[in-house]
Backbone as ProteinMPNN parsed JSONL, in Angstrom:
{"seq_chain_A": "MVDLSKYPEFLVKQKVERFEAFTGLESKNRYTITTPDGEPLLYAYETSGGLSRIFLKKHRPLSIHVVDTNNEPVLTASRRFFWFLSHLHIKDGNGQAIGSLYRRLSLVNRLLTIEDSARVVLAEIRGPLFRPNTFTVHKAEEIGRITKRWSGIGKEMFTDADTFRVEMDTSKVNQEFALLMLGSALAIDLDFFEK", "coords_chain_A": {"N_chain_A": [[7.146, 5.34, 1.761], [6.991, 6.048, -1.697], [8.851, 8.658, -3.088], [8.081, 10.541, -5.584], [9.166, 12.897, -6.553], [11.858, 12.651, -6.611], [12.525, 11.367, -8.885], [13.581, 12.018, -12.047], [12.356, 11.088, -14.258], [9.648, 8.96, -15.074], [7.573, 6.141, -15.952], [4.225, 5.65, -17.022], [2.302, 3.027, -17.418], [-0.348, 1.657, -19.093], [-2.308, -1.188, -18.54], [-2.997, -3.864, -20.771], [-6.236, -4.794, -21.502], [-7.641, -7.72, -22.144], [-10.305, -8.532, -22.533], [-11.517, -6.117, -23.242], [-10.122, -5.572, -25.6], [-11.083, -7.575, -27.295], [-13.884, -7.288, -27.262], [-14.521, -4.585, -27.418], [-15.819, -3.226, -25.451], [-15.594, -0.898, -22.859], [-13.335, -1.338, -20.216], [-12.298, -1.366, -16.725], [-9.642, 0.85, -16.082], [-6.206, 0.048, -15.59], [-2.968, 0.579, -14.258], [0.633, 0.556, -14.294], [3.228, 2.104, -12.625], [6.472, 2.876, -13.321], [10.121, 2.963, -13.101], [12.314, 4.201, -15.737], [13.85, 1.957, -16.265], [12.191, -0.126, -15.71], [11.627, -0.834, -13.095], [9.179, -1.435, -10.686], [7.242, 1.129, -9.224], [4.758, 2.159, -8.369], [1.235, 1.251, -8.372], [-1.853, 1.521, -10.12], [-5.409, 1.701, -10.184], [-8.704, 1.749, -11.551], [-11.909, 2.633, -10.252], [-15.213, 2.368, -11.088], [-18.572, 2.533, -12.374], [-20.032, -0.162, -14.247], [-22.093, 0.306, -16.159], [-21.803, 3.039, -16.539], [-19.308, 3.121, -17.768], [-19.948, 1.923, -20.191], [-22.042, 3.523, -21.313], [-21.516, 6.28, -20.744], [-18.922, 6.562, -21.394], [-15.889, 8.266, -21.903], [-16.761, 10.371, -20.379], [-17.546, 9.566, -17.942], [-18.153, 9.291, -14.359], [-15.529, 8.635, -12.035], [-12.986, 6.996, -10.029], [-9.523, 6.877, -9.462], [-7.247, 4.886, -7.935], [-4.122, 4.988, -6.44], [-1.507, 2.994, -5.388], [1.319, 1.923, -3.379], [4.061, -0.454, -3.666], [3.627, -1.99, -1.445], [0.96, -1.99, -1.158], [-0.034, 0.268, 0.072], [-1.955, 3.25, 0.299], [-1.353, 5.969, -1.94], [-2.291, 7.991, -3.558], [-5.39, 9.392, -4.639], [-7.387, 9.935, -7.37], [-10.157, 11.599, -8.568], [-13.324, 12.149, -10.221], [-16.416, 13.746, -11.155], [-19.325, 13.164, -13.238], [-19.1, 14.796, -16.418], [-19.848, 17.228, -18.985], [-18.407, 18.763, -21.032], [-15.764, 20.047, -20.422], [-13.288, 18.491, -18.707], [-12.347, 17.438, -15.35], [-10.22, 16.655, -12.588], [-9.837, 15.656, -9.377], [-7.443, 15.577, -6.825], [-6.175, 13.674, -4.172], [-3.944, 13.023, -1.454], [-2.328, 10.082, -0.029], [-3.338, 10.089, 2.551], [-5.818, 11.115, 2.313], [-6.003, 13.857, 2.112], [-6.738, 16.792, 0.332], [-4.777, 17.746, -2.42], [-4.735, 19.043, -4.794], [-6.022, 19.905, -8.095], [-6.914, 19.115, -11.493], [-7.825, 20.812, -14.361], [-9.469, 20.883, -17.422], [-9.193, 23.282, -19.935], [-10.769, 25.679, -22.099], [-9.459, 26.204, -25.279], [-8.347, 27.524, -28.326], [-6.025, 27.166, -29.714], [-4.424, 25.105, -28.715], [-4.367, 22.029, -26.766], [-5.35, 22.418, -23.51], [-4.676, 22.339, -20.075], [-5.013, 23.083, -16.592], [-3.039, 22.958, -13.663], [-3.952, 23.019, -10.388], [-3.669, 24.108, -6.977], [-4.907, 23.03, -3.718], [-6.334, 25.252, -2.909], [-7.315, 26.324, -5.177], [-5.502, 27.845, -6.632], [-3.656, 28.526, -9.488], [-1.037, 26.476, -10.342], [0.47, 25.574, -12.478], [0.514, 25.287, -16.092], [-0.585, 22.977, -18.539], [0.262, 22.284, -21.751], [-0.742, 21.112, -24.853], [0.309, 20.941, -27.974], [-1.528, 21.224, -31.027], [-0.433, 20.115, -33.352], [1.39, 18.33, -32.451], [0.427, 15.729, -31.289], [1.008, 13.848, -29.29], [2.486, 14.991, -27.282], [2.825, 16.856, -24.325], [3.51, 19.763, -22.628], [4.655, 21.034, -19.507], [4.262, 23.99, -17.803], [5.508, 26.471, -15.64], [6.752, 29.384, -14.922], [8.478, 28.778, -16.819], [9.273, 25.937, -18.914], [8.864, 23.061, -17.035], [8.412, 20.426, -17.069], [7.348, 17.452, -18.846], [4.994, 15.477, -20.57], [4.698, 12.637, -22.37], [3.147, 10.661, -24.761], [3.914, 7.429, -25.67], [4.533, 5.663, -28.708], [2.886, 2.655, -29.267], [2.953, 0.62, -31.072], [1.488, -0.819, -33.994], [-0.488, -2.838, -33.617], [-1.304, -2.675, -30.857], [-2.124, 0.017, -30.821], [-4.266, 0.045, -32.627], [-6.126, -1.858, -31.666], [-6.436, -1.692, -28.898], [-6.768, 0.464, -25.993], [-4.555, 0.744, -24.488], [-2.034, 2.543, -23.235], [1.247, 4.061, -23.009], [2.897, 6.395, -21.053], [5.468, 8.777, -20.813], [6.753, 10.53, -18.177], [8.383, 13.428, -17.478], [10.323, 15.534, -15.38], [11.69, 18.503, -13.937], [13.565, 17.948, -11.317], [14.64, 19.709, -9.514], [12.823, 21.689, -9.277], [10.386, 20.801, -8.358], [8.205, 19.444, -5.824], [7.125, 16.708, -3.651], [4.283, 16.791, -3.607], [3.701, 18.198, -5.99], [4.826, 16.428, -7.818], [3.09, 14.263, -7.501], [0.815, 15.478, -8.533], [1.678, 15.716, -11.159], [1.732, 13.001, -11.888], [-1.032, 12.531, -11.668], [-1.767, 14.209, -13.752], [-0.806, 12.861, -16.019], [-2.525, 10.66, -15.96], [-4.969, 12.012, -16.321], [-4.602, 13.06, -18.897], [-4.485, 10.708, -20.381], [-7.122, 9.754, -19.942], [-8.649, 11.856, -21.047], [-7.739, 12.36, -23.708], [-6.837, 10.037, -25.009], [-8.399, 7.831, -24.578], [-10.341, 5.577, -26.185]], "CA_chain_A": [[6.382, 5.802, 0.619], [7.801, 6.47, -2.833], [8.881, 10.092, -3.342], [8.208, 10.69, -7.032], [9.923, 14.101, -6.895], [13.27, 12.275, -6.744], [12.698, 10.706, -10.171], [13.421, 12.964, -13.155], [11.544, 10.454, -15.299], [9.0, 7.686, -14.777], [6.632, 5.698, -16.979], [2.88, 5.243, -16.615], [1.929, 2.029, -18.427], [-1.691, 1.104, -18.948], [-2.318, -2.624, -18.824], [-3.908, -4.312, -21.832], [-7.38, -5.572, -21.048], [-7.985, -8.605, -23.256], [-11.756, -8.475, -22.74], [-11.792, -4.874, -23.967], [-9.563, -5.689, -26.951], [-11.922, -8.464, -28.105], [-15.298, -6.898, -27.321], [-14.687, -3.155, -27.629], [-16.467, -2.639, -24.277], [-14.614, -0.262, -21.972], [-13.148, -1.979, -18.911], [-11.631, -0.496, -15.765], [-8.237, 1.084, -16.383], [-5.186, -0.341, -14.607], [-1.676, 1.117, -14.664], [1.841, 0.331, -13.508], [4.15, 3.238, -12.702], [7.802, 2.284, -13.189], [11.271, 3.739, -13.542], [12.593, 3.874, -17.136], [14.436, 0.617, -16.324], [11.155, -1.124, -15.476], [11.433, -1.129, -11.67], [7.848, -0.956, -10.267], [7.163, 2.12, -8.15], [3.373, 2.278, -7.92], [0.189, 0.623, -9.179], [-3.081, 2.314, -10.117], [-6.586, 1.003, -10.703], [-9.93, 2.544, -11.624], [-13.199, 2.144, -9.779], [-16.319, 3.066, -11.751], [-19.692, 1.646, -12.67], [-20.019, -0.802, -15.561], [-22.994, 0.997, -17.088], [-21.247, 4.352, -16.889], [-18.231, 2.891, -18.742], [-20.557, 1.595, -21.484], [-22.881, 4.576, -21.871], [-20.955, 7.621, -20.601], [-17.57, 6.471, -21.959], [-14.858, 9.068, -21.236], [-17.404, 11.391, -19.546], [-18.058, 8.879, -16.75], [-17.543, 9.546, -13.059], [-14.614, 7.547, -11.683], [-11.876, 7.229, -9.11], [-8.324, 6.078, -9.718], [-6.513, 4.706, -6.688], [-2.71, 4.667, -6.648], [-0.926, 2.369, -4.193], [2.717, 1.552, -3.545], [4.28, -1.901, -3.812], [3.12, -2.637, -0.224], [-0.484, -1.766, -1.205], [-0.385, 1.435, 0.881], [-2.467, 4.302, -0.584], [-0.463, 7.084, -2.243], [-3.037, 9.049, -4.237], [-6.699, 9.092, -5.225], [-7.83, 10.938, -8.346], [-11.573, 11.322, -8.824], [-14.097, 13.175, -10.924], [-17.839, 13.511, -11.362], [-19.717, 13.233, -14.649], [-18.948, 16.122, -17.015], [-20.277, 17.309, -20.381], [-17.432, 19.256, -21.995], [-14.407, 20.238, -19.919], [-13.106, 17.542, -17.609], [-11.667, 17.834, -14.127], [-9.737, 15.515, -11.811], [-9.463, 16.126, -8.046], [-6.398, 14.671, -6.352], [-5.908, 13.619, -2.74], [-2.797, 12.185, -1.132], [-2.654, 8.794, 0.597], [-4.06, 10.318, 3.802], [-7.122, 11.684, 2.003], [-5.933, 15.319, 2.103], [-6.739, 17.367, -1.017], [-3.522, 18.425, -2.765], [-4.915, 19.846, -5.988], [-6.961, 19.48, -9.135], [-6.582, 19.375, -12.89], [-8.998, 21.263, -15.094], [-9.301, 21.132, -18.845], [-9.626, 24.639, -20.275], [-11.098, 25.935, -23.495], [-8.386, 26.868, -26.006], [-8.454, 27.307, -29.763], [-4.721, 26.913, -30.338], [-3.833, 23.851, -28.241], [-5.089, 21.375, -25.678], [-4.877, 23.148, -22.343], [-5.129, 21.964, -18.736], [-4.315, 23.778, -15.519], [-2.807, 22.258, -12.398], [-4.265, 23.956, -9.317], [-3.508, 23.559, -5.634], [-6.192, 22.789, -3.046], [-7.026, 26.53, -2.76], [-7.665, 26.703, -6.556], [-4.482, 28.716, -7.207], [-3.023, 27.841, -10.615], [0.385, 26.207, -10.141], [1.132, 25.359, -13.768], [-0.321, 24.981, -17.254], [-0.152, 21.883, -19.412], [-0.092, 22.636, -23.122], [-0.561, 20.064, -25.855], [0.153, 21.53, -29.307], [-2.393, 20.45, -31.921], [0.333, 19.397, -34.366], [2.214, 17.329, -31.764], [-0.661, 15.191, -30.47], [1.458, 12.967, -28.21], [3.369, 15.725, -26.38], [2.229, 17.863, -23.454], [4.55, 20.403, -21.834], [4.179, 21.597, -18.244], [4.915, 25.292, -17.655], [5.261, 27.478, -14.6], [7.239, 30.527, -15.694], [9.226, 28.128, -17.892], [8.935, 24.512, -18.978], [9.457, 22.298, -15.932], [8.126, 19.008, -17.244], [6.788, 17.03, -20.131], [4.305, 14.184, -20.571], [4.716, 12.203, -23.761], [2.593, 9.335, -25.048], [4.809, 6.66, -26.52], [3.916, 4.815, -29.729], [2.837, 1.291, -28.745], [2.945, -0.363, -32.149], [0.227, -0.792, -34.749], [-1.483, -3.744, -33.022], [-1.845, -2.086, -29.635], [-2.787, 1.285, -31.12], [-5.532, -0.184, -33.333], [-7.091, -2.746, -31.018], [-6.599, -1.44, -27.463], [-6.441, 1.829, -25.591], [-3.475, 0.624, -23.515], [-1.016, 3.508, -23.614], [2.375, 4.292, -22.117], [3.265, 7.806, -20.983], [6.725, 9.11, -20.146], [6.616, 11.765, -17.416], [9.691, 14.002, -17.159], [10.204, 16.786, -14.632], [12.903, 19.08, -13.381], [13.449, 17.606, -9.897], [15.047, 20.843, -8.682], [11.725, 22.662, -9.237], [9.132, 20.178, -7.932], [8.193, 18.711, -4.562], [6.349, 15.47, -3.736], [2.893, 17.087, -3.979], [3.639, 18.533, -7.414], [5.109, 15.186, -8.549], [1.833, 13.506, -7.507], [-0.056, 16.164, -9.489], [2.174, 15.334, -12.491], [1.2, 11.664, -12.126], [-2.453, 12.732, -11.944], [-1.873, 14.827, -15.082], [-0.648, 11.797, -17.017], [-3.779, 9.901, -15.953], [-6.004, 12.861, -16.92], [-4.338, 13.131, -20.328], [-4.925, 9.437, -20.944], [-8.591, 9.688, -19.917], [-9.255, 12.888, -21.9], [-7.32, 12.455, -25.099], [-6.433, 8.784, -25.638], [-9.339, 6.75, -24.324], [-11.148, 5.474, -27.392]], "C_chain_A": [[7.337, 6.303, -0.462], [7.702, 7.977, -3.011], [9.141, 10.296, -4.832], [9.043, 11.903, -7.431], [11.415, 13.822, -7.028], [13.569, 11.621, -8.092], [12.521, 11.726, -11.296], [12.555, 12.408, -14.279], [10.914, 9.182, -14.738], [7.979, 7.401, -15.859], [5.306, 5.31, -16.341], [2.38, 4.322, -17.723], [0.533, 1.487, -18.135], [-1.654, -0.367, -19.337], [-3.357, -2.945, -19.888], [-5.004, -5.155, -21.207], [-7.856, -6.419, -22.222], [-9.487, -8.577, -23.574], [-12.121, -7.252, -23.575], [-11.296, -4.965, -25.407], [-10.47, -6.527, -27.851], [-13.349, -7.961, -28.274], [-15.514, -5.427, -27.666], [-15.398, -2.462, -26.478], [-15.396, -2.104, -23.334], [-14.547, -1.002, -20.647], [-12.432, -1.003, -17.988], [-10.153, -0.376, -16.124], [-7.36, 0.615, -15.23], [-3.836, 0.116, -15.154], [-0.571, 0.598, -13.746], [2.733, 1.547, -13.707], [5.53, 2.69, -12.377], [8.888, 3.326, -13.464], [11.484, 3.424, -15.021], [13.199, 2.476, -17.316], [13.428, -0.489, -16.042], [10.934, -1.489, -14.025], [10.081, -0.58, -11.227], [7.947, 0.023, -9.101], [5.783, 2.128, -7.515], [2.452, 1.499, -8.846], [-1.067, 1.477, -9.064], [-4.219, 1.499, -10.714], [-7.812, 1.906, -10.591], [-11.07, 1.842, -10.911], [-14.268, 3.019, -10.439], [-17.409, 2.04, -12.041], [-19.629, 1.083, -14.084], [-20.904, -0.101, -16.58], [-22.448, 2.365, -17.483], [-20.097, 4.196, -17.877], [-18.806, 2.631, -20.124], [-21.244, 2.813, -22.098], [-22.274, 5.98, -21.802], [-19.529, 7.711, -21.144], [-16.596, 7.382, -21.2], [-15.437, 10.192, -20.374], [-17.836, 10.828, -18.19], [-17.407, 9.379, -15.453], [-16.65, 8.363, -12.702], [-13.667, 7.985, -10.585], [-10.727, 6.353, -9.557], [-7.523, 6.079, -8.428], [-5.085, 4.295, -7.028], [-2.161, 4.151, -5.325], [0.541, 2.061, -4.466], [2.849, 0.031, -3.608], [3.861, -2.679, -2.566], [1.61, -2.462, -0.09], [-0.946, -0.645, -0.269], [-0.867, 2.548, -0.046], [-1.488, 5.465, -0.715], [-1.261, 8.266, -2.769], [-4.4, 8.513, -4.634], [-7.069, 10.253, -6.129], [-9.277, 10.615, -8.686], [-12.214, 12.481, -9.572], [-15.553, 12.748, -10.962], [-18.095, 13.479, -12.866], [-19.503, 14.654, -15.156], [-19.431, 16.068, -18.456], [-19.119, 17.644, -21.3], [-16.01, 19.293, -21.464], [-14.219, 19.412, -18.651], [-12.373, 18.171, -16.422], [-11.188, 16.556, -13.438], [-9.235, 16.074, -10.488], [-8.535, 15.1, -7.416], [-6.197, 14.829, -4.853], [-4.692, 12.735, -2.512], [-3.263, 10.906, -0.439], [-3.405, 8.913, 1.9], [-5.437, 10.925, 3.58], [-7.163, 13.201, 2.012], [-5.884, 15.82, 0.659], [-5.409, 18.071, -1.27], [-3.66, 19.255, -4.031], [-5.899, 19.246, -6.955], [-6.38, 19.789, -10.499], [-7.871, 19.743, -13.591], [-8.641, 21.432, -16.559], [-9.906, 22.491, -19.147], [-9.901, 24.754, -21.761], [-9.948, 26.704, -24.141], [-8.529, 26.533, -27.486], [-7.133, 26.887, -30.391], [-4.024, 25.647, -29.846], [-4.736, 23.213, -27.192], [-4.504, 21.919, -24.381], [-5.517, 22.597, -21.074], [-4.394, 22.842, -17.743], [-4.184, 22.843, -14.322], [-3.021, 23.302, -11.307], [-4.027, 23.306, -7.967], [-4.885, 23.441, -4.973], [-6.987, 24.075, -2.818], [-7.435, 27.117, -4.113], [-6.726, 27.753, -7.151], [-3.778, 27.937, -8.311], [-1.526, 27.722, -10.357], [1.13, 26.112, -11.462], [0.082, 25.142, -14.845], [0.279, 23.812, -17.997], [-0.659, 22.212, -20.803], [0.235, 21.474, -24.054], [-0.777, 20.647, -27.234], [-0.668, 20.626, -30.223], [-1.595, 19.612, -32.919], [1.368, 18.441, -33.775], [1.302, 16.613, -30.781], [-0.22, 14.322, -29.299], [2.31, 13.671, -27.174], [2.612, 16.813, -25.635], [3.345, 18.44, -22.594], [3.926, 21.075, -20.623], [4.981, 22.866, -17.98], [4.511, 25.97, -16.352], [5.652, 28.774, -15.278], [8.001, 30.015, -16.914], [8.802, 26.662, -17.932], [9.649, 23.773, -17.854], [9.204, 20.799, -16.061], [7.487, 18.733, -18.583], [6.141, 15.659, -19.936], [4.153, 13.794, -22.029], [4.11, 10.814, -23.876], [3.535, 8.642, -26.012], [4.0, 5.817, -27.5], [4.012, 3.369, -29.271], [2.954, 0.226, -29.822], [1.557, -0.439, -32.758], [-0.855, -1.657, -34.111], [-2.131, -3.155, -31.784], [-2.635, -0.822, -29.927], [-4.157, 1.06, -31.765], [-6.57, -0.908, -32.487], [-7.267, -2.524, -29.522], [-6.428, 0.051, -27.208], [-5.387, 1.806, -24.495], [-2.303, 1.486, -23.97], [0.104, 3.538, -22.586], [2.744, 5.766, -22.209], [4.591, 7.947, -20.256], [6.529, 10.474, -19.484], [8.021, 12.217, -17.038], [9.462, 15.282, -16.372], [11.555, 17.205, -14.098], [12.824, 18.909, -11.868], [13.899, 18.74, -8.983], [13.905, 21.847, -8.509], [10.392, 22.067, -8.804], [9.306, 19.53, -6.563], [7.302, 17.477, -4.725], [4.905, 15.74, -4.147], [2.777, 17.393, -5.467], [3.923, 17.295, -8.263], [3.856, 14.311, -8.596], [0.827, 14.143, -8.47], [0.382, 15.877, -10.927], [1.686, 13.928, -12.85], [-0.292, 11.752, -12.444], [-2.674, 13.337, -13.321], [-1.735, 13.788, -16.184], [-1.914, 10.96, -17.104], [-4.893, 10.706, -16.618], [-5.845, 12.949, -18.432], [-4.776, 11.84, -21.012], [-6.451, 9.382, -21.031], [-9.229, 10.656, -20.905], [-8.954, 12.731, -23.376], [-7.031, 11.109, -25.782], [-7.345, 7.609, -25.343], [-10.317, 6.697, -25.491], [-12.574, 5.104, -27.054]], "O_chain_A": [[8.367, 6.908, -0.164], [6.601, 8.523, -3.078], [10.284, 10.231, -5.284], [9.578, 11.939, -8.539], [12.16, 14.675, -7.511], [14.727, 11.352, -8.41], [11.421, 12.248, -11.482], [12.079, 13.149, -15.139], [11.561, 8.422, -14.017], [7.566, 8.299, -16.593], [5.269, 4.718, -15.262], [2.072, 4.773, -18.827], [0.277, 0.932, -17.067], [-1.045, -0.741, -20.339], [-4.448, -2.376, -19.906], [-4.733, -6.108, -20.477], [-8.413, -5.893, -23.186], [-9.883, -8.596, -24.739], [-12.931, -7.337, -24.498], [-11.963, -4.494, -26.329], [-10.613, -6.227, -29.037], [-13.962, -8.182, -29.319], [-16.582, -5.061, -28.156], [-15.572, -1.244, -26.508], [-14.411, -2.785, -23.048], [-15.576, -1.266, -20.025], [-12.006, 0.067, -18.423], [-9.494, -1.37, -16.43], [-7.712, 0.76, -14.059], [-3.589, 0.05, -16.358], [-0.808, 0.251, -12.589], [2.966, 1.969, -14.84], [5.748, 2.116, -11.31], [8.62, 4.41, -13.982], [10.893, 2.469, -15.526], [13.08, 1.879, -18.386], [13.768, -1.669, -16.126], [10.127, -2.372, -13.737], [9.838, 0.619, -11.368], [8.647, -0.227, -8.12], [5.646, 2.108, -6.291], [2.834, 1.133, -9.958], [-1.313, 2.088, -8.023], [-4.015, 0.706, -11.634], [-7.936, 2.709, -9.666], [-11.188, 0.618, -10.954], [-14.227, 4.247, -10.354], [-17.183, 0.833, -11.959], [-19.218, 1.778, -15.013], [-20.512, 0.067, -17.734], [-22.61, 2.798, -18.624], [-19.919, 5.052, -18.743], [-18.232, 3.06, -21.126], [-21.048, 3.104, -23.278], [-22.493, 6.788, -22.705], [-18.996, 8.805, -21.33], [-16.488, 7.279, -19.978], [-14.683, 10.898, -19.705], [-18.429, 11.544, -17.383], [-16.262, 9.83, -15.454], [-16.971, 7.22, -13.027], [-13.557, 9.166, -10.256], [-10.933, 5.216, -9.983], [-7.168, 7.133, -7.899], [-4.866, 3.368, -7.808], [-2.325, 4.781, -4.28], [0.963, 1.95, -5.617], [1.846, -0.683, -3.603], [3.75, -3.903, -2.618], [1.041, -2.75, 0.963], [-2.109, -0.609, 0.135], [-0.249, 2.777, -1.085], [-0.875, 5.891, 0.264], [-0.945, 9.415, -2.463], [-4.55, 7.327, -4.928], [-7.065, 11.41, -5.708], [-9.592, 9.482, -9.053], [-11.729, 13.613, -9.561], [-15.884, 11.571, -10.823], [-17.195, 13.736, -13.664], [-19.702, 15.614, -14.411], [-19.429, 15.007, -19.08], [-18.855, 16.908, -22.25], [-15.133, 18.625, -22.013], [-14.909, 19.616, -17.653], [-11.856, 19.285, -16.502], [-11.725, 15.48, -13.702], [-8.305, 16.881, -10.472], [-8.801, 13.899, -7.463], [-6.068, 15.937, -4.332], [-4.437, 11.809, -3.281], [-4.463, 10.682, -0.284], [-4.047, 7.955, 2.331], [-6.149, 11.219, 4.54], [-8.244, 13.786, 1.928], [-5.086, 15.335, -0.143], [-4.96, 18.881, -0.46], [-2.8, 20.086, -4.32], [-6.528, 18.223, -6.684], [-5.475, 20.613, -10.64], [-8.888, 19.068, -13.435], [-7.631, 22.05, -16.895], [-10.996, 22.815, -18.677], [-9.339, 24.02, -22.574], [-9.511, 27.73, -23.621], [-8.8, 25.388, -27.848], [-7.118, 26.314, -31.481], [-3.11, 25.161, -30.512], [-5.743, 23.794, -26.787], [-3.29, 21.882, -24.183], [-6.732, 22.411, -21.003], [-3.282, 23.297, -18.012], [-5.079, 22.056, -14.014], [-2.361, 24.341, -11.295], [-4.166, 22.091, -7.825], [-5.906, 23.722, -5.601], [-8.189, 24.011, -2.558], [-7.852, 28.272, -4.188], [-7.109, 28.473, -8.073], [-3.349, 26.804, -8.09], [-0.833, 28.723, -10.177], [2.287, 26.521, -11.559], [-1.079, 24.854, -14.557], [1.5, 23.67, -18.077], [-1.858, 22.397, -21.012], [1.34, 20.932, -24.038], [-1.921, 20.837, -27.644], [-0.516, 19.404, -30.195], [-2.025, 18.521, -33.294], [2.133, 17.816, -34.51], [1.381, 16.85, -29.576], [-1.016, 14.083, -28.39], [2.818, 13.019, -26.262], [1.861, 17.588, -26.228], [4.048, 17.699, -21.908], [2.821, 21.614, -20.692], [6.211, 22.839, -17.937], [3.331, 26.035, -16.008], [4.92, 29.231, -16.156], [8.15, 30.723, -17.91], [8.05, 26.206, -17.069], [10.872, 23.842, -17.727], [9.71, 20.001, -15.271], [7.137, 19.639, -19.34], [6.671, 14.799, -19.233], [3.558, 14.523, -22.823], [4.516, 9.894, -23.166], [3.908, 9.2, -27.044], [2.923, 5.321, -27.168], [5.096, 2.9, -28.923], [3.046, -0.96, -29.506], [0.564, -0.151, -32.09], [-2.018, -1.255, -34.067], [-3.356, -3.134, -31.666], [-3.699, -0.607, -29.347], [-5.102, 1.798, -31.484], [-7.761, -0.61, -32.576], [-8.168, -3.113, -28.924], [-6.002, 0.803, -28.085], [-5.318, 2.718, -23.671], [-1.657, 1.187, -24.974], [-0.063, 3.103, -21.447], [2.886, 6.316, -23.301], [4.816, 7.323, -19.219], [6.183, 11.451, -20.148], [8.758, 11.494, -16.368], [8.526, 16.031, -16.653], [12.435, 16.383, -13.844], [12.095, 19.644, -11.201], [13.573, 18.737, -7.796], [14.003, 22.757, -7.685], [9.367, 22.746, -8.871], [10.406, 19.121, -6.189], [6.783, 17.228, -5.813], [4.351, 14.995, -4.955], [1.864, 16.907, -6.134], [3.32, 17.13, -9.323], [3.584, 13.681, -9.618], [0.076, 13.437, -9.144], [-0.46, 15.804, -11.821], [1.272, 13.687, -13.985], [-0.763, 11.115, -13.386], [-3.657, 13.016, -13.989], [-2.468, 13.828, -17.172], [-2.337, 10.586, -18.199], [-5.677, 10.156, -17.391], [-6.832, 12.917, -19.167], [-5.367, 11.872, -22.091], [-7.006, 9.01, -22.065], [-10.235, 10.327, -21.534], [-9.831, 12.948, -24.212], [-6.986, 11.047, -27.01], [-7.091, 6.5, -25.811], [-11.036, 7.662, -25.752], [-13.407, 4.971, -27.951]]}, "name": "protein", "num_of_chains": 1, "seq": "MVDLSKYPEFLVKQKVERFEAFTGLESKNRYTITTPDGEPLLYAYETSGGLSRIFLKKHRPLSIHVVDTNNEPVLTASRRFFWFLSHLHIKDGNGQAIGSLYRRLSLVNRLLTIEDSARVVLAEIRGPLFRPNTFTVHKAEEIGRITKRWSGIGKEMFTDADTFRVEMDTSKVNQEFALLMLGSALAIDLDFFEK"}
């Protein structure tokens, strides 16, 4: 199994869905997680209902399954329908709960908390309003960063296929926290960049 905590940086690339680009109808999200050099580490895919994607849009219930290059499960991130503040519950490849991400109400920035399975807050993710593509991860200090990369005018206008760079201080994270960081990148995409 891939130990993400050994990688100080990895990319989460959403695949372009041609059907979605031409019709504007939301399709299931698919991602490739790679090293900065492009070496595939993991793959992720969404399972959700077609009607919920059309009518509930980014508020829809869904699951995102992450598998390694041998198609072995690594992580499952899921949520129920929500009205205002989203959530994402994360389980490891064995189905054991490792934590959750919760969007919090904040007037000064976009705020999420990373919590362990006992609902203890492990870290905060802050996205300054005037830096819309940058989210910093803080424990007592900054230990990571999730940044949406500019995809070019064509991709930005006609698709919601995004690329996120996830950086973390490998001396301060373990495999469970690294999986929660991956889940955070997925949550940020679903909450803030899904059109």
